[in-house]
mmCIF file of C-alpha atoms and ligand atoms in Angstrom:
data_model
loop_
_atom_site.group_PDB
_atom_site.id
_atom_site.type_symbol
_atom_site.label_atom_id
_atom_site.label_comp_id
_atom_site.label_asym_id
_atom_site.label_seq_id
_atom_site.Cartn_x
_atom_site.Cartn_y
_atom_site.Cartn_z
ATOM 1 C CA MET A 30 0.000 0.000 0.000
ATOM 2 C CA GLU A 31 1.208 3.530 -0.766
ATOM 3 C CA ILE A 32 2.221 5.279 2.403
ATOM 4 C CA GLY A 33 3.350 8.672 3.586
ATOM 5 C CA TYR A 34 5.489 9.675 6.545
ATOM 6 C CA ILE A 35 6.078 13.066 8.087
ATOM 7 C CA ASN A 36 8.093 13.947 11.172
ATOM 8 C CA GLY A 37 7.578 10.704 13.044
ATOM 9 C CA ASN A 38 4.064 9.804 11.844
ATOM 10 C CA TYR A 39 2.815 7.514 9.129
ATOM 11 C CA ILE A 40 -0.047 9.079 7.211
ATOM 12 C CA GLY A 41 -2.131 8.472 4.108
ATOM 13 C CA LEU A 42 -0.855 10.250 1.004
ATOM 14 C CA ASN A 43 -3.934 12.473 0.851
ATOM 15 C CA GLU A 44 -3.959 13.446 4.500
ATOM 16 C CA LYS A 45 -3.273 17.086 5.354
ATOM 17 C CA ALA A 46 0.284 17.341 6.551
ATOM 18 C CA VAL A 47 2.264 20.443 5.578
ATOM 19 C CA PRO A 48 1.440 23.828 7.178
ATOM 20 C CA ILE A 49 1.418 26.899 4.944
ATOM 21 C CA GLU A 50 4.523 28.250 6.576
ATOM 22 C CA GLU A 51 6.800 25.410 5.600
ATOM 23 C CA ARG A 52 10.163 26.267 4.048
ATOM 24 C CA GLY A 53 9.951 23.468 1.539
ATOM 25 C CA GLN A 54 6.828 24.846 -0.042
ATOM 26 C CA GLN A 55 7.518 28.556 0.479
ATOM 27 C CA PHE A 56 11.161 28.609 -0.637
ATOM 28 C CA GLY A 57 11.856 25.129 -2.033
ATOM 29 C CA ASP A 58 14.340 25.192 0.861
ATOM 30 C CA GLY A 59 15.229 21.536 1.082
ATOM 31 C CA ILE A 60 16.690 18.455 -0.491
ATOM 32 C CA TYR A 61 15.507 14.993 -1.482
ATOM 33 C CA GLU A 62 16.467 11.490 -2.540
ATOM 34 C CA VAL A 63 14.758 8.838 -4.642
ATOM 35 C CA ILE A 64 15.553 5.214 -3.867
ATOM 36 C CA ARG A 65 14.442 2.154 -5.791
ATOM 37 C CA VAL A 66 13.282 -0.909 -3.876
ATOM 38 C CA TYR A 67 13.573 -4.368 -5.442
ATOM 39 C CA ASN A 68 11.908 -7.252 -3.625
ATOM 40 C CA GLY A 69 11.747 -5.241 -0.426
ATOM 41 C CA LYS A 70 15.434 -4.248 -0.551
ATOM 42 C CA ALA A 71 16.599 -0.689 -1.171
ATOM 43 C CA PHE A 72 19.137 -0.608 -4.035
ATOM 44 C CA MET A 73 22.422 1.248 -3.381
ATOM 45 C CA LEU A 74 20.953 2.756 -0.214
ATOM 46 C CA GLN A 75 24.336 3.695 1.251
ATOM 47 C CA GLU A 76 25.223 5.711 -1.868
ATOM 48 C CA HIS A 77 21.856 7.491 -1.819
ATOM 49 C CA LEU A 78 22.225 8.355 1.865
ATOM 50 C CA GLU A 79 25.757 9.654 1.395
ATOM 51 C CA ARG A 80 24.468 11.914 -1.376
ATOM 52 C CA LEU A 81 21.596 13.025 0.880
ATOM 53 C CA ILE A 82 24.050 14.091 3.586
ATOM 54 C CA LYS A 83 26.234 15.814 0.988
ATOM 55 C CA SER A 84 23.215 17.780 -0.318
ATOM 56 C CA GLY A 85 22.223 18.638 3.265
ATOM 57 C CA ASN A 86 25.688 19.927 4.103
ATOM 58 C CA ALA A 87 25.798 21.942 0.879
ATOM 59 C CA ILE A 88 22.678 23.901 1.874
ATOM 60 C CA LYS A 89 23.702 24.045 5.565
ATOM 61 C CA LEU A 90 20.788 21.962 6.838
ATOM 62 C CA PRO A 91 21.254 21.148 10.523
ATOM 63 C CA ILE A 92 20.730 17.390 10.122
ATOM 64 C CA LYS A 93 21.356 15.628 13.429
ATOM 65 C CA GLN A 94 20.405 12.195 12.143
ATOM 66 C CA LYS A 95 23.152 9.864 11.011
ATOM 67 C CA ILE A 96 23.140 7.686 7.897
ATOM 68 C CA GLU A 97 22.171 4.744 10.136
ATOM 69 C CA ASP A 98 19.086 6.637 11.358
ATOM 70 C CA PHE A 99 17.933 7.288 7.789
ATOM 71 C CA ARG A 100 18.653 3.683 6.880
ATOM 72 C CA SER A 101 16.367 2.469 9.693
ATOM 73 C CA LEU A 102 13.679 5.027 8.841
ATOM 74 C CA ILE A 103 13.607 3.985 5.184
ATOM 75 C CA ASN A 104 13.743 0.254 5.873
ATOM 76 C CA GLU A 105 10.915 0.578 8.362
ATOM 77 C CA ALA A 106 8.784 2.507 5.866
ATOM 78 C CA ILE A 107 9.433 -0.160 3.226
ATOM 79 C CA VAL A 108 8.202 -2.821 5.656
ATOM 80 C CA GLN A 109 5.193 -0.675 6.647
ATOM 81 C CA SER A 110 4.211 -0.267 2.992
ATOM 82 C CA GLY A 111 4.253 -4.021 2.397
ATOM 83 C CA LEU A 112 5.410 -3.206 -1.155
ATOM 84 C CA THR A 113 8.108 -5.293 -2.752
ATOM 85 C CA ASP A 114 8.904 -3.227 -5.847
ATOM 86 C CA SER A 115 8.598 0.409 -4.989
ATOM 87 C CA CYS A 116 10.165 3.830 -4.916
ATOM 88 C CA VAL A 117 10.982 5.797 -1.786
ATOM 89 C CA TYR A 118 11.006 9.609 -1.993
ATOM 90 C CA LEU A 119 12.595 11.240 1.047
ATOM 91 C CA GLN A 120 12.451 15.011 1.497
ATOM 92 C CA ILE A 121 14.184 17.129 4.134
ATOM 93 C CA THR A 122 13.307 20.794 4.489
ATOM 94 C CA ARG A 123 14.550 23.571 6.759
ATOM 95 C CA GLY A 124 11.326 23.191 8.716
ATOM 96 C CA ILE A 125 8.202 25.042 9.736
ATOM 97 C CA SER A 126 8.593 28.729 10.550
ATOM 98 C CA ALA A 127 7.113 32.173 9.806
ATOM 99 C CA ARG A 128 8.210 33.273 6.355
ATOM 100 C CA ASN A 129 11.620 34.914 6.451
ATOM 101 C CA HIS A 130 14.564 34.296 4.159
ATOM 102 C CA LEU A 131 16.943 33.870 7.091
ATOM 103 C CA PHE A 132 17.475 30.381 8.522
ATOM 104 C CA PRO A 133 14.972 29.705 11.360
ATOM 105 C CA ASP A 134 15.991 28.014 14.589
ATOM 106 C CA VAL A 135 13.539 25.120 14.230
ATOM 107 C CA PRO A 136 13.899 21.389 13.621
ATOM 108 C CA ILE A 137 14.194 20.173 10.052
ATOM 109 C CA SER A 138 11.170 18.420 8.540
ATOM 110 C CA ILE A 139 11.531 14.896 7.213
ATOM 111 C CA SER A 140 8.867 13.465 4.943
ATOM 112 C CA MET A 141 8.730 10.347 2.874
ATOM 113 C CA THR A 142 6.502 8.408 0.495
ATOM 114 C CA VAL A 143 6.707 4.776 -0.536
ATOM 115 C CA LYS A 144 4.832 4.032 -3.743
ATOM 116 C CA PRO A 145 4.642 1.144 -6.179
ATOM 117 C CA ILE A 146 7.000 1.485 -9.113
ATOM 118 C CA ILE A 147 5.378 2.576 -12.364
ATOM 119 C CA PRO A 148 7.251 0.438 -14.887
ATOM 120 C CA LEU A 149 8.634 2.085 -17.997
ATOM 121 C CA ALA A 150 6.412 1.366 -21.030
ATOM 122 C CA LYS A 151 7.497 -1.891 -22.656
ATOM 123 C CA SER A 152 7.519 -0.191 -26.064
ATOM 124 C CA ILE A 153 10.145 2.298 -24.828
ATOM 125 C CA ARG A 154 12.258 -0.467 -23.328
ATOM 126 C CA GLU A 155 12.124 -2.358 -26.645
ATOM 127 C CA ASN A 156 12.141 0.438 -29.215
ATOM 128 C CA GLY A 157 13.780 3.338 -27.407
ATOM 129 C CA ALA A 158 12.474 6.858 -26.945
ATOM 130 C CA SER A 159 12.894 10.389 -28.273
ATOM 131 C CA ALA A 160 14.392 13.393 -26.524
ATOM 132 C CA ILE A 161 14.808 17.113 -27.177
ATOM 133 C CA PHE A 162 17.669 19.471 -26.425
ATOM 134 C CA HIS A 163 16.944 22.320 -24.038
ATOM 135 C CA ASP A 164 19.062 25.128 -22.639
ATOM 136 C CA ASP A 165 20.270 24.239 -19.161
ATOM 137 C CA GLU A 166 18.691 27.152 -17.330
ATOM 138 C CA ARG A 167 19.400 25.807 -13.850
ATOM 139 C CA TRP A 168 21.643 27.349 -11.222
ATOM 140 C CA ALA A 169 25.337 26.572 -10.727
ATOM 141 C CA ASN A 170 24.903 23.973 -7.944
ATOM 142 C CA CYS A 171 23.202 21.103 -9.737
ATOM 143 C CA TYR A 172 25.236 18.576 -7.703
ATOM 144 C CA ILE A 173 22.815 19.319 -4.852
ATOM 145 C CA LYS A 174 19.621 17.264 -5.060
ATOM 146 C CA SER A 175 17.559 20.338 -4.279
ATOM 147 C CA LEU A 176 13.766 20.512 -4.052
ATOM 148 C CA ASN A 177 13.994 23.517 -6.379
ATOM 149 C CA LEU A 178 13.102 21.849 -9.659
ATOM 150 C CA LEU A 179 11.377 24.614 -11.611
ATOM 151 C CA PRO A 180 13.778 24.714 -14.602
ATOM 152 C CA ASN A 181 13.688 20.902 -14.705
ATOM 153 C CA VAL A 182 9.888 20.849 -14.583
ATOM 154 C CA LEU A 183 9.562 23.429 -17.378
ATOM 155 C CA ALA A 184 12.070 21.707 -19.660
ATOM 156 C CA ARG A 185 10.518 18.303 -19.042
ATOM 157 C CA GLN A 186 7.027 19.599 -19.843
ATOM 158 C CA THR A 187 8.366 21.047 -23.108
ATOM 159 C CA ALA A 188 9.791 17.598 -23.945
ATOM 160 C CA TYR A 189 6.513 15.882 -23.066
ATOM 161 C CA GLU A 190 4.552 18.236 -25.317
ATOM 162 C CA GLN A 191 6.787 17.040 -28.167
ATOM 163 C CA ASN A 192 6.210 13.362 -27.337
ATOM 164 C CA CYS A 193 9.672 13.062 -25.849
ATOM 165 C CA VAL A 194 10.656 11.344 -22.613
ATOM 166 C CA GLU A 195 13.439 13.705 -21.659
ATOM 167 C CA ALA A 196 15.000 17.104 -22.300
ATOM 168 C CA ILE A 197 18.762 16.814 -22.673
ATOM 169 C CA LEU A 198 20.195 19.942 -21.095
ATOM 170 C CA VAL A 199 22.931 21.942 -22.812
ATOM 171 C CA ARG A 200 25.138 24.509 -21.081
ATOM 172 C CA ASP A 201 27.689 26.479 -23.118
ATOM 173 C CA GLY A 202 27.210 24.066 -26.028
ATOM 174 C CA MET A 203 27.953 20.981 -23.938
ATOM 175 C CA VAL A 204 25.523 18.328 -22.739
ATOM 176 C CA THR A 205 25.244 18.319 -18.957
ATOM 177 C CA GLU A 206 22.452 15.848 -18.087
ATOM 178 C CA GLY A 207 18.705 15.379 -18.405
ATOM 179 C CA THR A 208 15.993 17.011 -16.292
ATOM 180 C CA SER A 209 15.943 13.912 -14.084
ATOM 181 C CA SER A 210 18.622 11.673 -15.561
ATOM 182 C CA ASN A 211 22.272 11.421 -16.527
ATOM 183 C CA VAL A 212 23.059 11.276 -20.255
ATOM 184 C CA PHE A 213 25.476 8.886 -21.964
ATOM 185 C CA ILE A 214 26.655 8.299 -25.513
ATOM 186 C CA VAL A 215 28.355 5.261 -27.009
ATOM 187 C CA LYS A 216 30.962 5.726 -29.708
ATOM 188 C CA GLN A 217 32.904 2.756 -31.118
ATOM 189 C CA GLY A 218 31.944 0.641 -28.141
ATOM 190 C CA LYS A 219 33.095 3.223 -25.580
ATOM 191 C CA VAL A 220 30.723 4.881 -23.120
ATOM 192 C CA TYR A 221 31.017 8.635 -22.549
ATOM 193 C CA THR A 222 29.296 10.829 -19.983
ATOM 194 C CA ALA A 223 29.863 14.314 -18.584
ATOM 195 C CA PRO A 224 32.462 14.377 -15.765
ATOM 196 C CA LEU A 225 31.258 15.084 -12.245
ATOM 197 C CA SER A 226 31.089 18.813 -11.607
ATOM 198 C CA ARG A 227 28.802 21.283 -9.910
ATOM 199 C CA TYR A 228 26.704 21.322 -13.102
ATOM 200 C CA ILE A 229 25.413 17.741 -12.846
ATOM 201 C CA LEU A 230 23.957 15.468 -10.218
ATOM 202 C CA ALA A 231 26.256 12.570 -9.338
ATOM 203 C CA GLY A 232 23.692 9.921 -10.298
ATOM 204 C CA ILE A 233 23.671 6.669 -8.374
ATOM 205 C CA THR A 234 22.604 4.757 -11.502
ATOM 206 C CA ARG A 235 25.590 6.457 -13.196
ATOM 207 C CA VAL A 236 27.781 4.772 -10.558
ATOM 208 C CA ALA A 237 26.068 1.429 -11.237
ATOM 209 C CA VAL A 238 26.727 1.861 -14.985
ATOM 210 C CA LYS A 239 30.353 2.795 -14.309
ATOM 211 C CA ASN A 240 30.809 -0.335 -12.173
ATOM 212 C CA ILE A 241 29.220 -2.545 -14.821
ATOM 213 C CA CYS A 242 31.456 -1.037 -17.526
ATOM 214 C CA GLU A 243 34.514 -1.754 -15.388
ATOM 215 C CA ALA A 244 33.405 -5.342 -14.769
ATOM 216 C CA GLU A 245 32.688 -5.880 -18.472
ATOM 217 C CA SER A 246 35.865 -4.148 -19.720
ATOM 218 C CA ILE A 247 33.837 -1.473 -21.507
ATOM 219 C CA SER A 248 35.683 1.876 -21.568
ATOM 220 C CA PHE A 249 33.870 4.418 -19.398
ATOM 221 C CA ILE A 250 35.086 7.890 -20.248
ATOM 222 C CA GLU A 251 34.049 10.903 -18.178
ATOM 223 C CA GLN A 252 34.369 13.623 -20.771
ATOM 224 C CA SER A 253 32.021 16.391 -21.878
ATOM 225 C CA PHE A 254 30.531 16.249 -25.356
ATOM 226 C CA SER A 255 28.565 18.708 -27.460
ATOM 227 C CA LYS A 256 25.041 18.197 -28.758
ATOM 228 C CA GLU A 257 26.484 17.730 -32.275
ATOM 229 C CA VAL A 258 28.646 14.854 -31.003
ATOM 230 C CA LEU A 259 25.596 13.350 -29.292
ATOM 231 C CA THR A 260 23.509 13.366 -32.476
ATOM 232 C CA LYS A 261 26.315 11.525 -34.311
ATOM 233 C CA ALA A 262 26.826 8.898 -31.578
ATOM 234 C CA ASP A 263 26.225 5.182 -32.184
ATOM 235 C CA GLU A 264 23.964 5.029 -29.126
ATOM 236 C CA VAL A 265 22.494 7.390 -26.556
ATOM 237 C CA PHE A 266 20.955 6.383 -23.266
ATOM 238 C CA ILE A 267 19.801 8.050 -20.067
ATOM 239 C CA THR A 268 19.851 6.678 -16.528
ATOM 240 C CA ASN A 269 18.040 7.259 -13.294
ATOM 241 C CA THR A 270 16.773 5.390 -10.277
ATOM 242 C CA THR A 271 13.169 5.075 -11.430
ATOM 243 C CA SER A 272 13.677 4.175 -15.117
ATOM 244 C CA GLU A 273 17.117 2.536 -14.836
ATOM 245 C CA ILE A 274 18.624 2.666 -18.349
ATOM 246 C CA VAL A 275 16.529 4.076 -21.205
ATOM 247 C CA PRO A 276 17.732 4.004 -24.821
ATOM 248 C CA ILE A 277 17.256 7.255 -26.768
ATOM 249 C CA VAL A 278 16.956 6.652 -30.495
ATOM 250 C CA GLU A 279 15.949 10.074 -31.775
ATOM 251 C CA VAL A 280 16.854 13.603 -30.712
ATOM 252 C CA GLU A 281 15.186 16.549 -32.441
ATOM 253 C CA GLY A 282 14.789 14.725 -35.745
ATOM 254 C CA HIS A 283 18.278 13.183 -35.656
ATOM 255 C CA MET A 284 18.176 9.408 -35.728
ATOM 256 C CA ILE A 285 20.732 7.965 -33.306
ATOM 257 C CA GLY A 286 22.756 5.087 -34.753
ATOM 258 C CA THR A 287 20.420 2.609 -36.435
ATOM 259 C CA GLY A 288 17.367 4.149 -34.775
ATOM 260 C CA ARG A 289 17.068 1.084 -32.558
ATOM 261 C CA PRO A 290 18.352 0.543 -28.987
ATOM 262 C CA GLY A 291 22.038 -0.278 -29.314
ATOM 263 C CA GLU A 292 24.016 -3.295 -28.245
ATOM 264 C CA VAL A 293 25.923 -1.562 -25.429
ATOM 265 C CA SER A 294 22.780 0.001 -23.912
ATOM 266 C CA ARG A 295 21.071 -3.392 -23.977
ATOM 267 C CA LYS A 296 24.033 -5.126 -22.394
ATOM 268 C CA LEU A 297 24.267 -2.545 -19.603
ATOM 269 C CA TYR A 298 20.520 -2.825 -18.971
ATOM 270 C CA ASN A 299 20.684 -6.635 -18.848
ATOM 271 C CA LYS A 300 23.655 -6.531 -16.457
ATOM 272 C CA LEU A 301 21.825 -4.080 -14.216
ATOM 273 C CA GLN A 302 18.853 -6.452 -14.159
ATOM 274 C CA GLN A 303 21.198 -9.247 -13.056
ATOM 275 C CA LEU A 304 22.530 -7.028 -10.268
ATOM 276 C CA VAL A 305 19.061 -6.281 -8.947
ATOM 277 C CA ALA A 306 17.995 -9.915 -9.372
ATOM 278 C CA ASP A 307 20.939 -10.867 -7.112
ATOM 279 C CA LEU A 308 19.558 -8.373 -4.609
ATOM 280 C CA LYS A 309 16.277 -10.270 -4.710
ATOM 281 C CA GLU A 310 17.798 -13.528 -3.493
HETATM 282 N N1 LIG B 7 16.220 12.086 -10.498
HETATM 283 N N2 LIG B 7 20.245 14.138 -12.792
HETATM 284 C C1 LIG B 7 19.141 14.714 -12.277
HETATM 285 C C2 LIG B 7 18.931 16.171 -12.466
HETATM 286 C C3 LIG B 7 18.213 13.919 -11.550
HETATM 287 O O1 LIG B 7 17.133 14.501 -11.004
HETATM 288 C C4 LIG B 7 18.442 12.527 -11.413
HETATM 289 C C5 LIG B 7 17.505 11.634 -10.655
HETATM 290 C C6 LIG B 7 19.607 11.983 -11.997
HETATM 291 C C7 LIG B 7 19.939 10.521 -11.868
HETATM 292 O O2 LIG B 7 20.281 10.194 -10.546
HETATM 293 P P1 LIG B 7 20.035 8.751 -9.940
HETATM 294 O O3 LIG B 7 20.654 7.778 -10.867
HETATM 295 O O4 LIG B 7 20.700 8.816 -8.633
HETATM 296 O O5 LIG B 7 18.528 8.554 -9.848
HETATM 297 C C8 LIG B 7 20.481 12.821 -12.661
HETATM 298 C C9 LIG B 7 15.263 11.343 -9.699
HETATM 299 C C10 LIG B 7 14.971 10.004 -10.228
HETATM 300 C C11 LIG B 7 14.023 12.204 -9.494
HETATM 301 O O6 LIG B 7 14.196 13.398 -9.349
HETATM 302 O O7 LIG B 7 12.919 11.679 -9.449
#
């Protein structure tokens, strides 16, 4: 069953929970994480929690809880939900306080949802999807998983209105990432993705892909590329926690490779499935 959690209480998702004067909703003053659960087990939970703490430190959130506390909180919520294949969204905001830009001296707010996973359409998995390019209009601290997602939301809606699954963001002519994914190209069997910097989120699925490449002796090259290079790549794929690895076969009228999901993308997806299947045992 879908469940919600806020500051120590489990609640239904439609129950009233957040007061008007909440920093998350008034300022977007907070951070979040999204964790995929396979057969009741959270995938790469440690990595997600380390990133959560990193985001919290970056915006000076006074988080007293330790990684172990968040681990227990999340695992308990997974059990409470009774869901085996689900997604956990965890939000931390600077708390509830009368509107004022300055940091209040109040406890942080922690909220969470556990919901069943909405599987990616089979047709996309099999045939790939389309994407657009969009100017990366975000701020200069995209390594923080901030609740402020307005530029992402606007770019993603623009993509959706053009029947595309993602907007590939471009800053100074170079591809950074997607609105909610990391972006990869394959050229002559080698995988390329933008290097870690303040302009991209250090994706956890990106780490999984990097590990798989290392195990399979596939070159994994962290190097920026332009949108022109992307359109001429043999394969393009995007990654994130909820959709895993999604092949992109068309970008703004440019067919990528053969126009079908490529061999490397397929292999990486299959290897990821093996990893999560091992988690299920
Ligand atoms: N988004 N880049 C951005 C901007 C993202 O929002 C995400 C994830 C990623 C991929 O990160 P990961 O592999 O850790 O999921 C990259 C999540 C899924 C979301 O906002 O719902």
